[in-house]
Structures are given as C-alpha cells and as structure tokens.
mmCIF file of N, CA and C in Angstrom:
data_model
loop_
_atom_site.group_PDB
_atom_site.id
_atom_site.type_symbol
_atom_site.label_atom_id
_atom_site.label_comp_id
_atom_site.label_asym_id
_atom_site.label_seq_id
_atom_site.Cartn_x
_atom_site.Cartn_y
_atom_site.Cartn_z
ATOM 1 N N UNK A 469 -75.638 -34.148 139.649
ATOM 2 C CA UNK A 469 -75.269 -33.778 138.311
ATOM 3 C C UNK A 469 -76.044 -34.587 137.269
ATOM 4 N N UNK A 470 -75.952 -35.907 137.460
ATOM 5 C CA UNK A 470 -76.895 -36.643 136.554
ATOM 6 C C UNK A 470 -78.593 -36.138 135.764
ATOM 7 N N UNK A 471 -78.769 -35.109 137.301
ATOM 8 C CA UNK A 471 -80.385 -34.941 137.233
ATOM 9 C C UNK A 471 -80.430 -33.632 136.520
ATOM 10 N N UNK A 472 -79.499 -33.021 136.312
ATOM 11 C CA UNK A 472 -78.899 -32.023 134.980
ATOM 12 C C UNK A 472 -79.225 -32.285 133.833
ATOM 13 N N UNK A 473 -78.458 -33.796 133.888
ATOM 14 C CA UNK A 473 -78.010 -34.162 132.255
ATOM 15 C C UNK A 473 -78.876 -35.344 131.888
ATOM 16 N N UNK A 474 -79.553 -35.775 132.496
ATOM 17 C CA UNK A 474 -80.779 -36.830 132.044
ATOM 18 C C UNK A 474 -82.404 -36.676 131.324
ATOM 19 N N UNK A 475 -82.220 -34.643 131.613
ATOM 20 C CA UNK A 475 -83.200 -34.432 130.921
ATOM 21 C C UNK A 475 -82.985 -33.872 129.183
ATOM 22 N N UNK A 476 -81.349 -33.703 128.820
ATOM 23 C CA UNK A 476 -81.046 -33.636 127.846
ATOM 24 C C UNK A 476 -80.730 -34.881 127.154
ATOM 25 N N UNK A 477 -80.419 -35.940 127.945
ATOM 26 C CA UNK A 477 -80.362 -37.307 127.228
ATOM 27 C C UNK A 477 -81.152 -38.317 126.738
ATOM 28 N N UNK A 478 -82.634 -37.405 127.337
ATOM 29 C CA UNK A 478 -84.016 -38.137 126.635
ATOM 30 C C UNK A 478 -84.993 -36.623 126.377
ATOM 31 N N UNK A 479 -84.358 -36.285 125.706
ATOM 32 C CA UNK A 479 -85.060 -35.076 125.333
ATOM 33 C C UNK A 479 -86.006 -35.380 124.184
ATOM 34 N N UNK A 480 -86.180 -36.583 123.375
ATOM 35 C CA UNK A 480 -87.322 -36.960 122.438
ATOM 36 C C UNK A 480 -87.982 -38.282 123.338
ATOM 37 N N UNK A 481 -87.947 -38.706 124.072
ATOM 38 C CA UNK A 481 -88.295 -39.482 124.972
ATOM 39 C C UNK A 481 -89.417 -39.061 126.027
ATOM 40 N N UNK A 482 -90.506 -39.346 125.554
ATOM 41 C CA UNK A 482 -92.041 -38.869 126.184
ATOM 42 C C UNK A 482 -92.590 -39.970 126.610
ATOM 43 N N UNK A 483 -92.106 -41.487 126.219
ATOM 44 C CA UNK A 483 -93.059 -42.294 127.241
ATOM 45 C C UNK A 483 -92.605 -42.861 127.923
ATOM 46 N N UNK A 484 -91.727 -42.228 128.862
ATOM 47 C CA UNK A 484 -91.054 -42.860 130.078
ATOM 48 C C UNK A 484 -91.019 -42.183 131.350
ATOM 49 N N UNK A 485 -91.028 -42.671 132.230
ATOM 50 C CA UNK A 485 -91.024 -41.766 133.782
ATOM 51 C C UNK A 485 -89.911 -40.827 134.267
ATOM 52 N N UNK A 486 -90.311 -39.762 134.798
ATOM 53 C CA UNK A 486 -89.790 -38.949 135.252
ATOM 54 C C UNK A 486 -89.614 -38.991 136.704
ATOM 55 N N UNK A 487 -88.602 -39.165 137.908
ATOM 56 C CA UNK A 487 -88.872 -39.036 139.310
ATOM 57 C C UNK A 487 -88.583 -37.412 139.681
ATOM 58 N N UNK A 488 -89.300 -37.656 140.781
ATOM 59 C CA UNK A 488 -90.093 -36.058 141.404
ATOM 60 C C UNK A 488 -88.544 -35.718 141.635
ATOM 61 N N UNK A 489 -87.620 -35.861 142.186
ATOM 62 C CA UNK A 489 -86.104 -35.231 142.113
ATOM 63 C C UNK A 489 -85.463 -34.858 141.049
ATOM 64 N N UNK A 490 -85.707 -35.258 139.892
ATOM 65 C CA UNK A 490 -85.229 -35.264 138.609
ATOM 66 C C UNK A 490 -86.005 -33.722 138.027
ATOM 67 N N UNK A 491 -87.583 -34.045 138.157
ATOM 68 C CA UNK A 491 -87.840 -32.988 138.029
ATOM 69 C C UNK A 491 -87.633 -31.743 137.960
ATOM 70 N N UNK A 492 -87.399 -31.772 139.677
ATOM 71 C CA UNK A 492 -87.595 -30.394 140.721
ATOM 72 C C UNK A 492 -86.212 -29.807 140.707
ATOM 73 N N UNK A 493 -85.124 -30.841 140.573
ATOM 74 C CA UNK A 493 -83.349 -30.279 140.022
ATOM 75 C C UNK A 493 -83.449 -29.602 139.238
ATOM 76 N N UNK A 494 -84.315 -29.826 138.188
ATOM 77 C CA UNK A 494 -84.112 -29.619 136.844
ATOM 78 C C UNK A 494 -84.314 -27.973 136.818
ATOM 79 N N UNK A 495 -85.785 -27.974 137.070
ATOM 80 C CA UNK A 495 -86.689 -26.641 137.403
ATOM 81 C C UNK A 495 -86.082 -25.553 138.069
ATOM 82 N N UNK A 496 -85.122 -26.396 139.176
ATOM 83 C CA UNK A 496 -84.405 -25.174 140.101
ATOM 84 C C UNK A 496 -83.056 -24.838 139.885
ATOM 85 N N UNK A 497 -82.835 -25.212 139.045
ATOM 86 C CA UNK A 497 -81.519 -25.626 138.366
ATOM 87 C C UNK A 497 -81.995 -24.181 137.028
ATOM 88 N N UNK A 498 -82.928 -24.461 136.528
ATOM 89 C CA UNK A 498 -83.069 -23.363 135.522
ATOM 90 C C UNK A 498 -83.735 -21.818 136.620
ATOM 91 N N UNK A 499 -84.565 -22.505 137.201
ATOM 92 C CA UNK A 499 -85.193 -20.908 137.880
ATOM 93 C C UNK A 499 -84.285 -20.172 138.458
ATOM 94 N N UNK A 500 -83.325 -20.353 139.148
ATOM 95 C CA UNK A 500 -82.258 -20.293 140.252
ATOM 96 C C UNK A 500 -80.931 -19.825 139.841
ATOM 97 N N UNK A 501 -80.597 -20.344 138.634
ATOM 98 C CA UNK A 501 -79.269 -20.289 137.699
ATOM 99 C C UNK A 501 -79.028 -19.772 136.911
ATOM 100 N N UNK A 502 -80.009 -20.464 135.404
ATOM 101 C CA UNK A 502 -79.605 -20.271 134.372
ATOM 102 C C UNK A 502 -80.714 -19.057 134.154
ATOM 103 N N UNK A 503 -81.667 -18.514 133.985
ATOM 104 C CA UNK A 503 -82.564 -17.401 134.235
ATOM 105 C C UNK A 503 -82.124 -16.294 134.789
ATOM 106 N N UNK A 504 -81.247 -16.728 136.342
ATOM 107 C CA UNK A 504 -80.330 -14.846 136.130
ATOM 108 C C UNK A 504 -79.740 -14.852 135.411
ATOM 109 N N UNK A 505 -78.447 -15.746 135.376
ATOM 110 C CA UNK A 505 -77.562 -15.887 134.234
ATOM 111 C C UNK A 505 -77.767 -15.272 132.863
ATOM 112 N N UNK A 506 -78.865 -15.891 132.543
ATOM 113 C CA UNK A 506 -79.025 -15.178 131.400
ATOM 114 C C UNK A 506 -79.611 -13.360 131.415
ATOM 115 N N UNK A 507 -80.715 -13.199 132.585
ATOM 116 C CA UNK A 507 -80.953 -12.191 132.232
ATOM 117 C C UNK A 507 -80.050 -10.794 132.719
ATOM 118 N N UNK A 508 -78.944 -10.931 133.284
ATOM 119 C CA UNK A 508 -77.978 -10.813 134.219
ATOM 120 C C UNK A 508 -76.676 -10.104 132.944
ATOM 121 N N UNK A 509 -76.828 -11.487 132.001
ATOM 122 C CA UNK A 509 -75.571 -11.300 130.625
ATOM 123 C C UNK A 509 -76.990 -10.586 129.892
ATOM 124 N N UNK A 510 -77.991 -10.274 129.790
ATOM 125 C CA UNK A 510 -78.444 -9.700 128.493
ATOM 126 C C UNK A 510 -78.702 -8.002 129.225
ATOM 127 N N UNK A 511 -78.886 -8.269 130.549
ATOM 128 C CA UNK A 511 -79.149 -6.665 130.947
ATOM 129 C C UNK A 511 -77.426 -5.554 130.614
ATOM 130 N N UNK A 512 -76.442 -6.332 130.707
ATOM 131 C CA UNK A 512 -75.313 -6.179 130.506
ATOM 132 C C UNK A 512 -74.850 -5.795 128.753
ATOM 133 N N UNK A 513 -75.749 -6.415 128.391
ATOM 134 C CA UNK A 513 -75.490 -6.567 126.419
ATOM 135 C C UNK A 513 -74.326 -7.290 126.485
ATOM 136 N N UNK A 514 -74.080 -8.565 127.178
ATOM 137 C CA UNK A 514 -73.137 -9.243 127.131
ATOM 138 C C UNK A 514 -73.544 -9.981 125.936
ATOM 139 N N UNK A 515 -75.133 -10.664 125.746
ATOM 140 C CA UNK A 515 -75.558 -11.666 125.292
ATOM 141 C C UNK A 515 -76.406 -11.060 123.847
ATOM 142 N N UNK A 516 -76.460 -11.279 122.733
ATOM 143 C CA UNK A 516 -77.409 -10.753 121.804
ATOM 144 C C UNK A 516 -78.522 -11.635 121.868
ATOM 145 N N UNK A 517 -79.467 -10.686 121.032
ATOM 146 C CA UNK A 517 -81.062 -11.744 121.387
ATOM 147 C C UNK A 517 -81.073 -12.540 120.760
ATOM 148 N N UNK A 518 -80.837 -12.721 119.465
ATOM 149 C CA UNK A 518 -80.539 -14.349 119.289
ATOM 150 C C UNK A 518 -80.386 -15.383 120.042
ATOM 151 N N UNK A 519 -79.209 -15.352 121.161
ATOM 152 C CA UNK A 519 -78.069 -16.146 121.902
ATOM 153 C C UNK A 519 -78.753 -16.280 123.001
ATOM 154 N N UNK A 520 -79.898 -15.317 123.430
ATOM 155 C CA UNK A 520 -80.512 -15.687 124.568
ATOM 156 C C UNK A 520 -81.512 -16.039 124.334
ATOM 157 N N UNK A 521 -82.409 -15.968 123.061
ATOM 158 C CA UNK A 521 -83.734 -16.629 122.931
ATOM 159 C C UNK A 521 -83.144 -18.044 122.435
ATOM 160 N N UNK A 522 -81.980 -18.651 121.774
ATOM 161 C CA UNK A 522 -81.770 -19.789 121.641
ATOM 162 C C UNK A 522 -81.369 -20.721 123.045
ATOM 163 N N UNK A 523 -80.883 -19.807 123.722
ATOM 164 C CA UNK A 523 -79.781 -20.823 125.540
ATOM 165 C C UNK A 523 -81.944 -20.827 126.380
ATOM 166 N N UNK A 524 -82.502 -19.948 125.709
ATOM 167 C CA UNK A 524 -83.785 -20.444 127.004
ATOM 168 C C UNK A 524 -84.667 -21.845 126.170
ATOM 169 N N UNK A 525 -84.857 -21.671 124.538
ATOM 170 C CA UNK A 525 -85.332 -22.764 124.158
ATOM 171 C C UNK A 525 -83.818 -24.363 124.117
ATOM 172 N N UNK A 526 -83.223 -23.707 124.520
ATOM 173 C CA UNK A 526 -81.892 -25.168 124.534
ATOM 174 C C UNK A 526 -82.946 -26.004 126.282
ATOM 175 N N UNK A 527 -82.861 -24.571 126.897
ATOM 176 C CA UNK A 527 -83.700 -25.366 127.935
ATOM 177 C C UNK A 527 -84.888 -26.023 128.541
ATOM 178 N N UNK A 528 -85.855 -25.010 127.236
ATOM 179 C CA UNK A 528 -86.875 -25.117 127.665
ATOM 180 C C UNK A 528 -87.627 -26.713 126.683
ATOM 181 N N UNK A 529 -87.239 -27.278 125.615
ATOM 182 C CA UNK A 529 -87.716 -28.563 125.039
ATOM 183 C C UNK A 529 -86.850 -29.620 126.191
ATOM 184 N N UNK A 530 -85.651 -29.710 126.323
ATOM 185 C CA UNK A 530 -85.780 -31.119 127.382
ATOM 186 C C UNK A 530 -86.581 -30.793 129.175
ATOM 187 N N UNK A 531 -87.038 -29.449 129.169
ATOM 188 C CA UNK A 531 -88.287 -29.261 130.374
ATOM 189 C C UNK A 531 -89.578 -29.708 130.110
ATOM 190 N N UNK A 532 -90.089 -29.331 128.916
ATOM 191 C CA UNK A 532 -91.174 -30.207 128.439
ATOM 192 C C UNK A 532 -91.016 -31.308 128.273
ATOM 193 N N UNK A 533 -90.090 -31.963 127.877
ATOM 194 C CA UNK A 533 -90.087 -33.207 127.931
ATOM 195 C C UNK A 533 -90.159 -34.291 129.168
ATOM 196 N N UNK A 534 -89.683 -33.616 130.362
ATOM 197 C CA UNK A 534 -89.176 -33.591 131.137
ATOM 198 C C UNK A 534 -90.508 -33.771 132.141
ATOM 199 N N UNK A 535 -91.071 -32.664 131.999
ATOM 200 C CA UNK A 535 -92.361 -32.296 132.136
ATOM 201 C C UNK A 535 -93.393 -33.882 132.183
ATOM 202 N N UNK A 536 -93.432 -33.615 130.858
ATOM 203 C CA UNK A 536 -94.310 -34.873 130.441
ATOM 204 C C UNK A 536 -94.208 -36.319 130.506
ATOM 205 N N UNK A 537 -92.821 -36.533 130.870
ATOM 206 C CA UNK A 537 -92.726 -37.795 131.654
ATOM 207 C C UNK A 537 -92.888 -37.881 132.897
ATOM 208 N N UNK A 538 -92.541 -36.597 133.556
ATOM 209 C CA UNK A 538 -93.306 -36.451 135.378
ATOM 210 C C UNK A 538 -94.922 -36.573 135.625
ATOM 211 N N UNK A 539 -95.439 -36.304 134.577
ATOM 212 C CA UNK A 539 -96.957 -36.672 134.373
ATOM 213 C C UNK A 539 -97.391 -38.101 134.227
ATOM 214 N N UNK A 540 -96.555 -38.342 132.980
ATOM 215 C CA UNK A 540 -96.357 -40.097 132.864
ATOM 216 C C UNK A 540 -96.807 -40.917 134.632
ATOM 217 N N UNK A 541 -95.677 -40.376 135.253
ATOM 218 C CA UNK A 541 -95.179 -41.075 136.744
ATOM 219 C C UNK A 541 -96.580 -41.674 137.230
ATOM 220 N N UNK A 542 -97.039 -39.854 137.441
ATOM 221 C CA UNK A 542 -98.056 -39.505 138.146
ATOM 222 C C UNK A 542 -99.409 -39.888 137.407
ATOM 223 N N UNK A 543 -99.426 -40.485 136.416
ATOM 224 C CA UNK A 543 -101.142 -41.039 135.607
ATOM 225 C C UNK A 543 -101.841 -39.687 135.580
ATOM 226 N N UNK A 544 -101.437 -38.374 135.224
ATOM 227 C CA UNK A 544 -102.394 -37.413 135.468
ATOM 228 C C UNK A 544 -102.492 -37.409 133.455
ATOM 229 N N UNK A 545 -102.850 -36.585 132.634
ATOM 230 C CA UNK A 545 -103.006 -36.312 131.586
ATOM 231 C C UNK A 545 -101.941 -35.334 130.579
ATOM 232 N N UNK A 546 -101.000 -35.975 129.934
ATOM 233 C CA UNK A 546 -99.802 -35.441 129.392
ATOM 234 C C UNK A 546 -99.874 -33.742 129.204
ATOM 235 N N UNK A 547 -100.888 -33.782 128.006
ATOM 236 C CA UNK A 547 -101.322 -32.212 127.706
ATOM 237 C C UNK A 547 -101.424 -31.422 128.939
ATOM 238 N N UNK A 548 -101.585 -31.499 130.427
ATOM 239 C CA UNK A 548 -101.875 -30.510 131.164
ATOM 240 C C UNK A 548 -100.561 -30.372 132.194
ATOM 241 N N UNK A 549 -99.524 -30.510 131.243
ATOM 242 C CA UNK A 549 -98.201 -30.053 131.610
ATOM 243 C C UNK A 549 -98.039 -27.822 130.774
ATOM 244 N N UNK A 550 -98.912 -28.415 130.084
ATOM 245 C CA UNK A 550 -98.618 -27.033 129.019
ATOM 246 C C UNK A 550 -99.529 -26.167 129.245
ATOM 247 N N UNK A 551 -100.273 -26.231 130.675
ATOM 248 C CA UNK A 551 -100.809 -25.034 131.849
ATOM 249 C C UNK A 551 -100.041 -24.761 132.641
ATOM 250 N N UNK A 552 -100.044 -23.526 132.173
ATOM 251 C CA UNK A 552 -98.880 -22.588 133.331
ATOM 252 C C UNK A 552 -99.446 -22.854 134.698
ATOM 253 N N UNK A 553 -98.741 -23.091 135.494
ATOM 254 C CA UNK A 553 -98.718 -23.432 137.028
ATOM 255 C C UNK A 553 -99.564 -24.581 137.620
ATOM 256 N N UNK A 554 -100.362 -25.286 136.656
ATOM 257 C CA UNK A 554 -101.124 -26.473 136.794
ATOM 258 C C UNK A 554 -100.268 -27.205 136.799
ATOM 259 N N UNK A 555 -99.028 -27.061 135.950
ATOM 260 C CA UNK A 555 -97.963 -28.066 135.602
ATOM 261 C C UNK A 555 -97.174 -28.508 136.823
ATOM 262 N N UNK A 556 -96.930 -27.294 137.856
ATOM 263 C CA UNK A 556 -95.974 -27.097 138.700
ATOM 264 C C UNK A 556 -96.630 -28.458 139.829
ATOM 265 N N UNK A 557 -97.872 -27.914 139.875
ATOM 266 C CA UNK A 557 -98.874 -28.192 140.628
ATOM 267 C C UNK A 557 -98.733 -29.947 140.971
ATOM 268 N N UNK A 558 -99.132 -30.297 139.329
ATOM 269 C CA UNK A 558 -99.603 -32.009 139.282
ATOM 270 C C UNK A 558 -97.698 -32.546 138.992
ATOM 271 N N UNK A 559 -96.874 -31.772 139.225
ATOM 272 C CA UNK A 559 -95.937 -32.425 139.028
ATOM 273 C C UNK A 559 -95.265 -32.586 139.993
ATOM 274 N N UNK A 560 -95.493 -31.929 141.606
ATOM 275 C CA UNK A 560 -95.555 -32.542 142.576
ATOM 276 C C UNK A 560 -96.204 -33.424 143.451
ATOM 277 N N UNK A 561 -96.974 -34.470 142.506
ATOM 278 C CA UNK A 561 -97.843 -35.270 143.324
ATOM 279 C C UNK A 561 -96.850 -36.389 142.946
ATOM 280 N N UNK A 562 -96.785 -37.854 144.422
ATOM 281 C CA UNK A 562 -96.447 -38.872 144.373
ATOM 282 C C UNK A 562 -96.489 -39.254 143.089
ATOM 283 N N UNK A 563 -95.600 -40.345 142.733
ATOM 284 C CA UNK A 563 -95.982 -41.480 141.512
ATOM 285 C C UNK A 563 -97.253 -42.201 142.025
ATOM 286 N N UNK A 564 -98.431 -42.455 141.151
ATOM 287 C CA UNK A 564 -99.433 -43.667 141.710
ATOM 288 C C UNK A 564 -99.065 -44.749 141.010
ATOM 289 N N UNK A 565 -99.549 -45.880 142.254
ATOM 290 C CA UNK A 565 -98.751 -47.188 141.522
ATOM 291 C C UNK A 565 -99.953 -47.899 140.924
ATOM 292 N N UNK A 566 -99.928 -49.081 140.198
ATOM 293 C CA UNK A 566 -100.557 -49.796 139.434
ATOM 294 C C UNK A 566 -101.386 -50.684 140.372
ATOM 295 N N UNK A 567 -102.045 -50.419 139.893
ATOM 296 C CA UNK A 567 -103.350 -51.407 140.706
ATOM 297 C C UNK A 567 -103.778 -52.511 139.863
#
C-alpha cells in the first residue's frame, strides 16, 4: 500500500530516488486497475469527460514524477522518461552505484 501512496506524497519531489518496486506497483497499479476502471465507468456514461480526463491527470503527474526519480536511481538522463516506451525500458534497469 505504501508504494500507492508514496508517489502522491512526493509528487513535486524530482531529486530523489525512486526503487524499481515502487515504480513497477505504481505502473501496474494504474495499467491493471485504474485504466479499466476508468474506461469501464466512461464506456457506461457513468463518468463525464471532465471527471475522467481529471482522475487520469490526478495520476498521471505523481507517474512522472515518479518516473523521474526512477531515472535519478538509475544515472540514466531525466528528460528520457518522456519517451514513450524508452521510459518503460531504462526504468527497469538496476540502480548503479557510485563509484
């Protein structure tokens, strides 16, 4: 549960590390869940478009953020979180440690 709520509790917080579990909760936690969920209540007209373009950006700034501290970890280059599937990519590599 923590790995839920830790990416909303540093959601302006970009220069700090992200661990690869924290991540990958996060990600599957939205791909898995909240993504039918939503598209599930809008195929229904449960949800107006407002209500669903606001619940995907509620999720999608602490993912970037989120994002970009998993890059942090990993020493790769912040900006190339915001390539589609490059992101996925370099955000499963180990942390490298300090030499």
């Amino acid at each position: 549960m923590k790995y839920l709520i830790q990416p909303f509790q540093n959601i302006f917080n970009i220069s700090g590390k992200a661990t690869l579990k924290e991540f990958w909760v996060f990600f599957m936690f939205y791909v898995f869940f909240i993504s039918p969920v939503i598209g599930f209540a809008r195929g229904l007209d449960l949800l107006g478009d407002n209500i669903t373009l606001a619940l995907r950006i509620v999720f999608l700034f602490p993912f970037i953020t989120l994002g970009v501290r998993r890059l942090n970890e990993t020493k790769f280059n912040k900006w190339l979180f915001l390539i589609p599937i490059v992101n996925l990519v370099l955000a499963a590599f180990p942390p490298k440690e300090n030499i």
